[in-house]
Amino acid sequence: MTRVALRGIRSHLGRFLLSVLAVLLGVAFVAGTFALRTMLSTTFSDIIASSVVGDAYLRGAQETSTTSPTGLGTERNRIPLSVADDAERVEGVDRVLPDITGPIVVVGSEGTAVISGNGAPSFAMAMYDDDPSVELVDGRAPQGPDEVALESSTLEASGLAVGDRTTVVVGGALAEVEVVGEAAFAAPLAGAVIVMLDVDTATAAYAPDGTVATMAVYGEEGTTQEGLVDALSAAVGDDTVAAVTGELLREESEEQVQSALGFVSTFLLVFAAISLFVGAFIIANTFQMVVRQRQREYAMLRAVGASPLQVFSTILVQAAVVGLLGSALGVGAGVGLVAALRGFFATMGMELSGRIPLDGFTVVVSVVTGTVVSLVAAAVPARRAALTPPVEAMRDEVVTHDRRSVVRAAAGAVLLVGGIAAVALAVRGTEDAGTVLGLGAASVVVSVLLLAPTVVPAALGVLAAPAVALVRPLGALARGNVTRVPRRTASTASALMIGMALVGAASVLAASTQASTRVIVENESTSDLLVQSATQAVPEEVVGAVAALDGVDRADPVRFAALTVDGTSDFGLGLPAGAFGSALDVEVVEGSTDRMADGEVAVQRSRAEDEGWSVGDTVTVGAGLGERELTIGAVIDSRALGAPVVLPEDVFTELVPTTEAVIDTVFVVAVEGADLDALRDDVTDVVRPYVVVSVLDNEQFADELADQVDQVLVILYALLGLSIVIAVLGIVNTLALSIAERTREIGLLRAVGLGRLQLATVVTIESVLTAVFGTVLGLVVGTGLAATLPQVFADEGLTELAVPWGQLGVLLGLAVVIGAVAALWPAIRAARMDVLDAVSYE
Amino acid sequence: MRALAADPGVGPIASARDLVKTYGRGEAVVRALDGVSVDFARGELTAIMGPSGSGKSTLMHCMAGLDTPTAGTVVVDGEDVGRMNQRRLTRLRRTRLGFVFQAFNLIPTLTAEENIRLPLDIARRPVDRAWFDTVVDAVGLRDRLDHRPGELSGGQQQRVACARALISRPAVVFADEPTGNLDSRSSGEVLGFLRRSVDELGQAIVMVTHDATAASYAHRVLFLADGRLVGELEDPTRETVLDALRGFTPGDGDGHGRHEQPLAQTAGPVTR
């Protein structure tokens, strides 16, 4: 029977190739995801391994916050530099190098800041002569505040050379410096911008209060890490200073990286799953049709004595071959994809690990997934073929069994009702609304997949009406063909439906987000100008410089930091007390923002409701410099201010060290009657030397936020584009196979005088109808579900619903194009059929 | 060849001269048609009979423009069919020719009415309502017009196919074993209709068949064997057709019929 199976594949190679291709694409995405994740984590592991090279580390003993602005790891109290001197005297310690680092902006040869895309940081560090993780490859180490050395890829990206002069923004101030050397780390640094400063300069900038976060300790020959830690703990350890092994620190850093990557790879895996899901549809369809075509052959096998199990396993063997072949090729394709991606990132300045990112785990998982999906997808039609009664072999016509499965429709209906109910519940407001909405949405999508065959006749009747009316009799022939086997049409269209639903939902979400942001900005920002920085941190000097201008009434910086509130980690803002009412106009639910002048704080309504706070209650707020009990003076409802607690500026600066706060934005209010254009020019002049700082008005601010959303949308579209490609393959596959099935009928049509072009038109119309059906269904479902998001997530800032009809229309147009393109090859094949052969086809 | 029927002023509706069709090359060449010359007259139902391999289907395919002859000419309704390109052949088949096949005659997704109108819809020609009614009533399917083929019996399907073949008033209708899949009663209905459409509506029908009963409905029967025309019969009856067939059965050349070989030579004792 195996021979029957394998010969079967060889004789119908073309049919199987499309299935192989579908498996290939799905598996490629799975393999690519794993490989990408491996590559990313390897890159960061390499960075950690090559830069965190100390034998032991000294750091703060208390965790001050489990969240940090960078999103990685915990914040701890800082330790005084004096500890380093004490530590160096400990037996077994060779040297102690405090990590003095902080943000910096470097201006490149073209006068613009050297910024890496992809969110890699831009920071400076103190350069020690005896630091084993850094190597000087050219020039010399910096000495003095007007000298810097640049890391190798930073130097390249900046367009500067050793010996050039440039400007840096460090510690909030501008400085002119000379590039005196080039330094290299052992591993590629994924596009980070790194500047080396001399120790004193770095200390002045990043440890002005004499404290640092960590110190690297290097032991003498023959010491163990544990031994070092014991000695250090005994000597300098107390409840503010702790010693840990280098091993531990590396592990912790690795963990942080993994958890950060976790979100990214979950995201990617979801798309991989979607691709595979879509691919499974195609495989199932293919096998269904192939099996149906060979029904007589299987009946004959049964007639000569093959058992149902043997027939079943024949088909499964074919499915296994398709699965294995597709998976094997898919793994290769996935690796190729990642290699291409790495090349792409490199051109964008982000160097990733050079190691080939393929490990056993990836290969095994990919192959197993692809094969299992193939087997499962082929199992149902295989079972049907196995149970074909032998008498079918004697029949002339292939009987098509398309039992309207009542069970399937009933299940679909139940899920649909349940899903809609869940969505309605989430809309009306319930605990964990997000999860309820997600479950409801999933239920609705699955129900639509189940119910699709039921709506095919009616829906396609409507969609085909223009074709039927305009192109007689071709439209009617096409409509007849797509409604002939509703389940097949529904399966083929479903693959496209999933992709389109996601794209539709994403579009609505993006448009709504943009609309919401605009509304928030319009409503709450009453300032005339805003000053922002591309590095998310506006230098302190800028605030003073702007405030000093003639036409400026107020320049209110918004400071942002991680703090603990009543013991739990959170974020907080610091605002000058008078900002409310002049630069910002927020809704005050209770109390008054004027109280901030008395040292009281404002809290957000949603958090106040969660915690049961009201005006007059006290909360304990803590940060690097200590803790305070503060009274709540106002409960506000502001979307523009994205933190639950707003402190008056003076209180904020008492609690948060300058190194741990960033100035997010500066709101600028002009004096009455000032010439806004002139003022804008003045402010622009003032900020220009800082290179990364820009001046915006409210509208531009809203536009910028909108652009950020667009960027995310592009990536989303690209990923979803893949699932659509797979769906298109599905349409091609179905068409090709259904044409083969209809050979005699096509022969008849040609004999009766249907021209080749007319025949190709029929095929094309079928394809377009299928594609449009899937798209319409997907857009309706996706848009409908996404339309509930503002209701559910209004508290998170999504207040407006905007449906981008234009974009949706484009997608519909795209569906027509997809249909036409998918039909090309099958239509040509159909048209080329020889009439006589077709008419006499056995 | 006998003289043409009725109107000597009007020529045959279709004719072939020295038609040759070969397949394959060299040693393996097969001469499906080996120099056939025939005329088909208007207002006649002509049957073509012969054993398998005789070339009867090939002859019809060549006459109908479904296959191109290797040599010789085919003229249908005044056009040299053998010289036409695909596009012109397609157009010819649309309205000047009609087809009835043994099976798979109808588009399963169209109703009976839509099936009947198909050639005209393809040609984008309006349907002559009166003619449509005539044809539909002649096949007796007025109350089945909005049924799909799946809802019709075999005989009814073939009758719909016949109606379709006639809807465009073609010059010739070619029927390839139209009753091959039918029971005797349905066969009778279809054949009766075909004969009536020739007698009453003036059509010309060429029918390939292996069934003597079907052939008896024809005005004339042509016999083919080994790619050649070997005989003709006017006003056939079932008996005369069977007699003629017996006479044309391929044998060892001396007219004795099939030479029978005994199954086993009794050479010696079979058992000990």
CSV table of C-alpha atoms in Angstrom, one decimal, chain B residues 64-157:
chain,number,residue,atom,x,y,z
B,64,ALA,CA,-17.9,18.8,-35.9
B,65,GLY,CA,-14.6,20.6,-35.7
B,66,LEU,CA,-13.6,19.0,-32.5
B,67,ASP,CA,-10.6,17.4,-34.1
B,68,THR,CA,-8.5,18.4,-37.1
B,69,PRO,CA,-8.1,15.9,-40.0
B,70,THR,CA,-4.7,14.8,-41.1
B,71,ALA,CA,-5.8,15.0,-44.7
B,72,GLY,CA,-8.9,15.6,-46.7
B,73,THR,CA,-11.6,18.3,-46.4
B,74,VAL,CA,-14.6,18.8,-44.3
B,75,VAL,CA,-17.3,21.3,-45.3
B,76,VAL,CA,-20.1,22.2,-43.0
B,77,ASP,CA,-22.8,24.6,-43.9
B,78,GLY,CA,-20.6,26.0,-46.6
B,79,GLU,CA,-17.5,26.5,-44.4
B,80,ASP,CA,-14.2,24.6,-44.8
B,81,VAL,CA,-14.0,23.3,-41.2
B,82,GLY,CA,-10.6,21.7,-41.6
B,83,ARG,CA,-9.0,25.0,-42.2
B,84,MET,CA,-10.5,26.9,-39.3
B,85,ASN,CA,-8.5,28.2,-36.3
B,86,GLN,CA,-9.6,27.6,-32.7
B,87,ARG,CA,-11.5,30.8,-32.5
B,88,ARG,CA,-13.6,30.3,-35.6
B,89,LEU,CA,-14.3,26.7,-34.7
B,90,THR,CA,-15.5,27.9,-31.3
B,91,ARG,CA,-17.9,30.3,-32.9
B,92,LEU,CA,-19.0,27.6,-35.3
B,93,ARG,CA,-19.8,25.3,-32.5
B,94,ARG,CA,-21.7,28.0,-30.8
B,95,THR,CA,-24.6,28.5,-33.1
B,96,ARG,CA,-24.1,26.5,-36.3
B,97,LEU,CA,-23.6,23.1,-34.7
B,98,GLY,CA,-25.4,21.3,-31.9
B,99,PHE,CA,-24.0,18.5,-29.7
B,100,VAL,CA,-25.5,15.7,-27.7
B,101,PHE,CA,-23.1,13.5,-25.8
B,102,GLN,CA,-23.7,10.2,-24.2
B,103,ALA,CA,-23.3,11.6,-20.7
B,104,PHE,CA,-22.3,14.9,-19.0
B,105,ASN,CA,-24.5,16.9,-21.3
B,106,LEU,CA,-25.7,19.4,-18.8
B,107,ILE,CA,-24.2,22.0,-16.5
B,108,PRO,CA,-25.3,20.8,-13.1
B,109,THR,CA,-25.5,24.2,-11.6
B,110,LEU,CA,-27.9,25.6,-14.2
B,111,THR,CA,-31.6,24.9,-14.5
B,112,ALA,CA,-33.0,23.1,-17.5
B,113,GLU,CA,-34.1,26.3,-19.1
B,114,GLU,CA,-30.7,27.9,-18.6
B,115,ASN,CA,-29.1,24.8,-20.0
B,116,ILE,CA,-31.2,24.9,-23.1
B,117,ARG,CA,-30.4,28.6,-23.6
B,118,LEU,CA,-26.7,28.1,-23.0
B,119,PRO,CA,-25.4,28.3,-26.6
B,120,LEU,CA,-27.3,31.4,-27.3
B,121,ASP,CA,-26.3,33.0,-24.0
B,122,ILE,CA,-22.7,32.3,-24.8
B,123,ALA,CA,-23.2,33.8,-28.2
B,124,ARG,CA,-25.1,36.7,-26.7
B,125,ARG,CA,-27.9,36.2,-29.1
B,126,PRO,CA,-31.5,36.7,-28.1
B,127,VAL,CA,-33.7,33.7,-27.7
B,128,ASP,CA,-36.5,33.3,-30.2
B,129,ARG,CA,-39.3,32.8,-27.7
B,130,ALA,CA,-41.5,31.0,-30.2
B,131,TRP,CA,-38.8,28.6,-31.3
B,132,PHE,CA,-37.9,28.0,-27.6
B,133,ASP,CA,-41.5,27.1,-26.8
B,134,THR,CA,-41.7,24.8,-29.8
B,135,VAL,CA,-38.6,23.0,-28.8
B,136,VAL,CA,-39.5,22.7,-25.2
B,137,ASP,CA,-42.9,21.4,-26.0
B,138,ALA,CA,-41.5,19.0,-28.5
B,139,VAL,CA,-39.3,17.4,-25.8
B,140,GLY,CA,-42.2,17.6,-23.4
B,141,LEU,CA,-40.4,19.3,-20.5
B,142,ARG,CA,-42.4,22.5,-20.0
B,143,ASP,CA,-43.0,21.7,-16.4
B,144,ARG,CA,-39.4,20.9,-15.6
B,145,LEU,CA,-37.8,24.1,-16.9
B,146,ASP,CA,-36.6,25.3,-13.5
B,147,HIS,CA,-35.3,22.0,-12.3
B,148,ARG,CA,-31.6,21.3,-12.0
B,149,PRO,CA,-30.2,18.3,-13.8
B,150,GLY,CA,-29.8,16.5,-10.5
B,151,GLU,CA,-33.6,16.6,-10.2
B,152,LEU,CA,-34.2,15.1,-13.7
B,153,SER,CA,-34.1,11.5,-14.8
B,154,GLY,CA,-31.6,10.3,-17.3
B,155,GLY,CA,-34.1,10.4,-20.1
B,156,GLN,CA,-35.2,13.9,-19.2
B,157,GLN,CA,-31.6,15.0,-19.0
